[in-house]
C-alpha cells in the first residue's frame, strides 16, 4: 500500500499547501480520499496519474474537501484524450447523493452522467465494503459536522486510517486500534483549539490511544505551523510522526 499526501492544507490559502486530498494505491485500486480545492492541478504538478483513479471517498461536505470534485469529473470527460471510459465509484456519508445532485444543478447534468459509468455509494456507520478483491473500505462517524466520517482502508496486510476533519474522540481511537498509519488532521495550536479540530497534543493522544504504528499529520492551518508540532505530539505519543507535505508518500 502506498499513501501519497496530495493536499495537506485547509481553507486558508497557502503558498505550498492546497486543500485536502490523499491517494491510496494498492494493487489495481487508486483511491482518492477527499477532493479539496486545487488538488487536480496539484496531481498534475506532482506527476500523479489522475486518470488512473478508480474510487473517490469524501469525508464530509466542506469546500476544502470537495471543491475539486467537479474539476476531476470534468478532467476525466474533457481533459484527456480519449475521454475516460472506465467506471468510477464515489463513496461518502449519507447525503453524498444529494450533494452530487446539487453540484449538477450548478455545473450541469453531465456530472451525473459524465460519459463513463459513475456510481455513488453512501456508507453508513461502521459499514465495510470490498472495493476490489484485496482492498476494503469502512467508515466511522467523527465529531466535526453531522455527516463527517473517518475512513479505514485495508488490503489484508496493512491498514490506513484517515480521520478527515475531527475533534478528539475516544470512539475513533478505539476504531483505529492497531492501524499501521494514522493519517490525522492537525489543524490548530492549543491557543486556538475548538471542539471540531485536533491540536498537536490531541493528535498525539489519539495516536497513542489507538496504538498507531505511525502518525502522519495533515490539514495544517497557518497558526499551527508556527509552533513545534513534533515536540507537542511527542508529549502524548512515542511513535514516529511525520508532518506531511504536498507530494510526500510512504509505502507500508
Short mmCIF file of C-alpha atoms in Angstrom, two decimals, residues 1-247:
data_model
loop_
_atom_site.label_atom_id
_atom_site.label_comp_id
_atom_site.label_asym_id
_atom_site.label_seq_id
_atom_site.Cartn_x
_atom_site.Cartn_y
_atom_site.Cartn_z
CA UNK A 1 0.00 0.00 0.00
CA UNK A 2 1.27 3.48 -0.87
CA UNK A 3 -0.09 6.69 0.66
CA UNK A 4 0.58 9.98 -1.12
CA UNK A 5 -0.49 13.20 0.57
CA UNK A 6 -1.57 15.37 -2.35
CA UNK A 7 -3.10 18.28 -0.45
CA UNK A 8 -2.15 18.97 3.18
CA UNK A 9 -3.71 22.39 3.61
CA UNK A 10 -7.06 23.81 4.64
CA UNK A 11 -9.50 26.56 3.75
CA UNK A 12 -6.67 29.05 4.33
CA UNK A 13 -4.87 29.91 1.07
CA UNK A 14 -1.29 28.69 1.35
CA UNK A 15 1.74 29.06 -0.91
CA UNK A 16 2.75 25.40 -0.74
CA UNK A 17 -0.30 23.50 0.52
CA UNK A 18 -3.54 23.00 -1.40
CA UNK A 19 -6.67 21.71 0.30
CA UNK A 20 -7.33 18.16 1.44
CA UNK A 21 -6.69 15.11 -0.74
CA UNK A 22 -4.75 11.88 -0.30
CA UNK A 23 -4.19 8.98 -2.67
CA UNK A 24 -4.04 5.33 -1.61
CA UNK A 25 -2.59 2.94 -4.20
CA UNK A 26 -2.86 -0.80 -3.65
CA UNK A 27 -2.86 -3.44 -6.37
CA UNK A 28 -5.28 -2.16 -9.03
CA UNK A 29 -7.03 0.30 -6.68
CA UNK A 30 -6.35 4.03 -6.80
CA UNK A 31 -8.48 5.54 -4.03
CA UNK A 32 -8.66 9.31 -3.63
CA UNK A 33 -9.55 10.37 -0.09
CA UNK A 34 -11.21 13.80 -0.31
CA UNK A 35 -11.02 16.17 -3.27
CA UNK A 36 -10.40 19.68 -2.00
CA UNK A 37 -9.72 22.83 -3.96
CA UNK A 38 -6.53 22.88 -6.03
CA UNK A 39 -5.83 19.16 -5.88
CA UNK A 40 -6.48 18.28 -9.52
CA UNK A 41 -3.77 20.60 -10.81
CA UNK A 42 -1.54 19.61 -7.88
CA UNK A 43 -1.74 15.98 -9.03
CA UNK A 44 -0.60 17.05 -12.48
CA UNK A 45 2.29 19.05 -10.99
CA UNK A 46 3.33 16.05 -8.89
CA UNK A 47 3.19 13.66 -11.84
CA UNK A 48 0.37 11.63 -10.28
CA UNK A 49 -1.67 9.64 -12.78
CA UNK A 50 -5.04 11.25 -12.03
CA UNK A 51 -6.73 9.43 -14.96
CA UNK A 52 -5.97 6.14 -13.18
CA UNK A 53 -8.04 6.93 -10.06
CA UNK A 54 -10.64 4.21 -9.58
CA UNK A 55 -12.51 5.35 -6.46
CA UNK A 56 -13.13 8.58 -4.53
CA UNK A 57 -14.17 8.74 -0.85
CA UNK A 58 -15.17 12.04 0.70
CA UNK A 59 -15.25 12.55 4.45
CA UNK A 60 -17.66 15.50 4.67
CA UNK A 61 -19.09 18.35 2.66
CA UNK A 62 -16.90 21.35 3.46
CA UNK A 63 -15.48 23.01 0.34
CA UNK A 64 -11.87 22.36 1.27
CA UNK A 65 -12.65 18.64 0.98
CA UNK A 66 -14.94 18.54 -2.07
CA UNK A 67 -14.45 21.67 -4.20
CA UNK A 68 -12.40 19.98 -6.93
CA UNK A 69 -14.81 17.09 -7.45
CA UNK A 70 -16.45 18.82 -10.46
CA UNK A 71 -12.97 19.59 -11.83
CA UNK A 72 -11.93 15.95 -11.53
CA UNK A 73 -15.06 14.69 -13.27
CA UNK A 74 -14.64 17.35 -15.97
CA UNK A 75 -10.99 16.38 -16.41
CA UNK A 76 -11.91 12.75 -16.91
CA UNK A 77 -14.54 13.68 -19.51
CA UNK A 78 -12.98 16.59 -21.39
CA UNK A 79 -9.42 16.93 -20.10
CA UNK A 80 -7.93 13.81 -21.67
CA UNK A 81 -7.93 12.01 -25.00
CA UNK A 82 -9.55 9.63 -25.33
CA UNK A 83 -12.15 10.53 -22.68
CA UNK A 84 -12.46 8.22 -19.72
CA UNK A 85 -14.41 5.02 -20.28
CA UNK A 86 -13.62 3.04 -17.12
CA UNK A 87 -16.01 3.17 -14.15
CA UNK A 88 -15.62 5.28 -11.02
CA UNK A 89 -17.31 4.88 -7.64
CA UNK A 90 -17.70 7.85 -5.31
CA UNK A 91 -18.16 6.92 -1.64
CA UNK A 92 -19.31 9.24 1.08
CA UNK A 93 -21.54 9.63 4.12
CA UNK A 94 -25.32 9.88 3.94
CA UNK A 95 -26.11 12.97 1.88
CA UNK A 96 -23.47 12.39 -0.78
CA UNK A 97 -26.03 11.64 -3.50
CA UNK A 98 -27.86 14.87 -2.71
CA UNK A 99 -24.52 16.70 -2.76
CA UNK A 100 -23.76 15.45 -6.28
CA UNK A 101 -27.27 16.34 -7.42
CA UNK A 102 -26.80 19.84 -6.03
CA UNK A 103 -23.48 20.20 -7.83
CA UNK A 104 -25.13 19.01 -11.04
CA UNK A 105 -27.79 21.68 -10.65
CA UNK A 106 -24.99 24.27 -10.72
CA UNK A 107 -22.45 22.77 -13.14
CA UNK A 108 -24.74 20.76 -15.41
CA UNK A 109 -26.45 17.39 -15.60
CA UNK A 110 -23.33 15.90 -17.22
CA UNK A 111 -21.93 15.49 -13.67
CA UNK A 112 -24.39 12.68 -13.05
CA UNK A 113 -23.82 11.13 -16.50
CA UNK A 114 -20.24 12.09 -17.35
CA UNK A 115 -19.81 9.67 -20.25
CA UNK A 116 -18.37 6.83 -18.18
CA UNK A 117 -20.01 4.59 -15.57
CA UNK A 118 -20.35 6.58 -12.34
CA UNK A 119 -21.72 5.08 -9.13
CA UNK A 120 -22.38 6.95 -5.88
CA UNK A 121 -22.44 4.84 -2.73
CA UNK A 122 -23.31 6.18 0.71
CA UNK A 123 -21.68 4.38 3.63
CA UNK A 124 -23.44 4.09 6.95
CA UNK A 125 -21.69 3.91 10.31
CA UNK A 126 -19.20 1.08 10.62
CA UNK A 127 -20.16 -0.37 7.21
CA UNK A 128 -17.39 -2.16 5.30
CA UNK A 129 -17.37 -2.54 1.52
CA UNK A 130 -14.99 -4.51 -0.68
CA UNK A 131 -13.77 -2.13 -3.37
CA UNK A 132 -11.63 -4.81 -5.01
CA UNK A 133 -10.65 -8.42 -4.39
CA UNK A 134 -7.96 -7.25 -1.96
CA UNK A 135 -8.99 -3.82 -0.65
CA UNK A 136 -11.82 -2.90 1.71
CA UNK A 137 -13.12 0.46 2.89
CA UNK A 138 -15.06 1.25 6.05
CA UNK A 139 -16.38 4.42 7.66
CA UNK A 140 -16.70 5.70 11.21
CA UNK A 141 -18.62 8.82 12.34
CA UNK A 142 -16.41 11.55 13.82
CA UNK A 143 -17.24 14.80 15.64
CA UNK A 144 -16.89 17.60 13.09
CA UNK A 145 -20.08 18.08 11.05
CA UNK A 146 -23.20 15.95 11.27
CA UNK A 147 -22.16 13.86 8.26
CA UNK A 148 -18.40 13.64 8.92
CA UNK A 149 -16.69 10.25 8.80
CA UNK A 150 -13.21 8.80 9.06
CA UNK A 151 -12.11 6.02 6.71
CA UNK A 152 -10.22 2.78 7.17
CA UNK A 153 -8.52 1.18 4.16
CA UNK A 154 -7.33 -2.43 4.46
CA UNK A 155 -5.52 -4.66 1.97
CA UNK A 156 -5.35 -7.81 4.10
CA UNK A 157 -1.87 -6.92 5.33
CA UNK A 158 -1.85 -3.22 6.12
CA UNK A 159 -4.37 -0.72 7.44
CA UNK A 160 -4.58 3.02 6.94
CA UNK A 161 -6.97 5.15 8.98
CA UNK A 162 -7.73 8.67 7.76
CA UNK A 163 -9.50 10.90 10.26
CA UNK A 164 -10.77 13.54 7.86
CA UNK A 165 -11.66 16.58 9.96
CA UNK A 166 -12.42 15.67 13.54
CA UNK A 167 -12.23 16.65 17.15
CA UNK A 168 -10.72 14.28 19.69
CA UNK A 169 -12.87 11.17 20.01
CA UNK A 170 -12.36 8.03 22.08
CA UNK A 171 -14.61 6.03 19.77
CA UNK A 172 -12.42 6.97 16.81
CA UNK A 173 -9.29 5.96 18.73
CA UNK A 174 -10.78 2.57 19.58
CA UNK A 175 -11.95 2.05 15.99
CA UNK A 176 -8.46 2.90 14.67
CA UNK A 177 -6.78 0.49 17.09
CA UNK A 178 -3.55 -1.02 15.82
CA UNK A 179 -3.55 0.75 12.45
CA UNK A 180 -0.26 0.85 10.56
CA UNK A 181 -0.67 4.50 9.61
CA UNK A 182 -2.95 7.05 11.24
CA UNK A 183 -3.37 9.96 8.83
CA UNK A 184 -4.74 12.63 11.14
CA UNK A 185 -5.69 16.23 10.86
CA UNK A 186 -3.63 18.72 12.90
CA UNK A 187 -5.42 21.99 12.45
CA UNK A 188 -4.75 24.37 15.30
CA UNK A 189 -2.47 25.16 18.26
CA UNK A 190 -3.82 24.85 21.78
CA UNK A 191 -4.35 28.63 21.97
CA UNK A 192 -6.92 28.42 19.15
CA UNK A 193 -8.39 25.00 19.99
CA UNK A 194 -12.01 24.25 19.11
CA UNK A 195 -14.09 21.09 19.51
CA UNK A 196 -14.23 20.36 15.77
CA UNK A 197 -10.48 20.07 15.11
CA UNK A 198 -7.37 18.49 16.60
CA UNK A 199 -4.37 20.21 18.14
CA UNK A 200 -0.94 18.53 18.00
CA UNK A 201 -1.31 17.25 21.57
CA UNK A 202 -4.75 15.86 20.79
CA UNK A 203 -3.46 14.21 17.62
CA UNK A 204 -0.70 12.63 19.69
CA UNK A 205 -3.20 11.46 22.30
CA UNK A 206 -5.40 9.97 19.57
CA UNK A 207 -2.45 8.08 18.04
CA UNK A 208 -1.33 6.83 21.45
CA UNK A 209 -4.81 5.70 22.43
CA UNK A 210 -5.16 3.90 19.07
CA UNK A 211 -1.74 2.28 19.32
CA UNK A 212 -0.98 3.53 15.80
CA UNK A 213 2.34 2.33 14.41
CA UNK A 214 2.96 5.65 12.67
CA UNK A 215 1.30 9.07 12.82
CA UNK A 216 1.14 11.21 9.68
CA UNK A 217 -0.21 14.71 10.21
CA UNK A 218 -2.02 16.87 7.66
CA UNK A 219 -4.56 19.72 7.40
CA UNK A 220 -2.40 22.49 8.85
CA UNK A 221 -3.82 25.97 9.33
CA UNK A 222 -1.01 28.57 9.27
CA UNK A 223 -1.00 29.29 13.05
CA UNK A 224 -0.22 25.67 13.92
CA UNK A 225 2.85 25.75 11.69
CA UNK A 226 4.31 28.43 13.95
CA UNK A 227 4.73 26.04 16.89
CA UNK A 228 6.85 22.93 17.44
CA UNK A 229 4.27 20.37 16.35
CA UNK A 230 6.56 17.36 16.71
CA UNK A 231 7.51 18.28 20.29
CA UNK A 232 3.89 18.71 21.34
CA UNK A 233 2.82 15.44 19.71
CA UNK A 234 5.70 13.67 21.49
CA UNK A 235 4.26 14.65 24.87
CA UNK A 236 1.43 12.18 24.18
CA UNK A 237 2.73 9.79 21.50
CA UNK A 238 6.08 7.98 21.41
CA UNK A 239 5.86 6.57 17.89
CA UNK A 240 7.22 8.01 14.63
CA UNK A 241 5.49 11.19 13.49
CA UNK A 242 5.58 12.86 10.07
CA UNK A 243 4.46 16.36 9.14
CA UNK A 244 3.16 15.66 5.65
CA UNK A 245 3.70 17.99 2.73
CA UNK A 246 2.04 18.05 -0.69
CA UNK A 247 3.60 15.15 -2.59
#
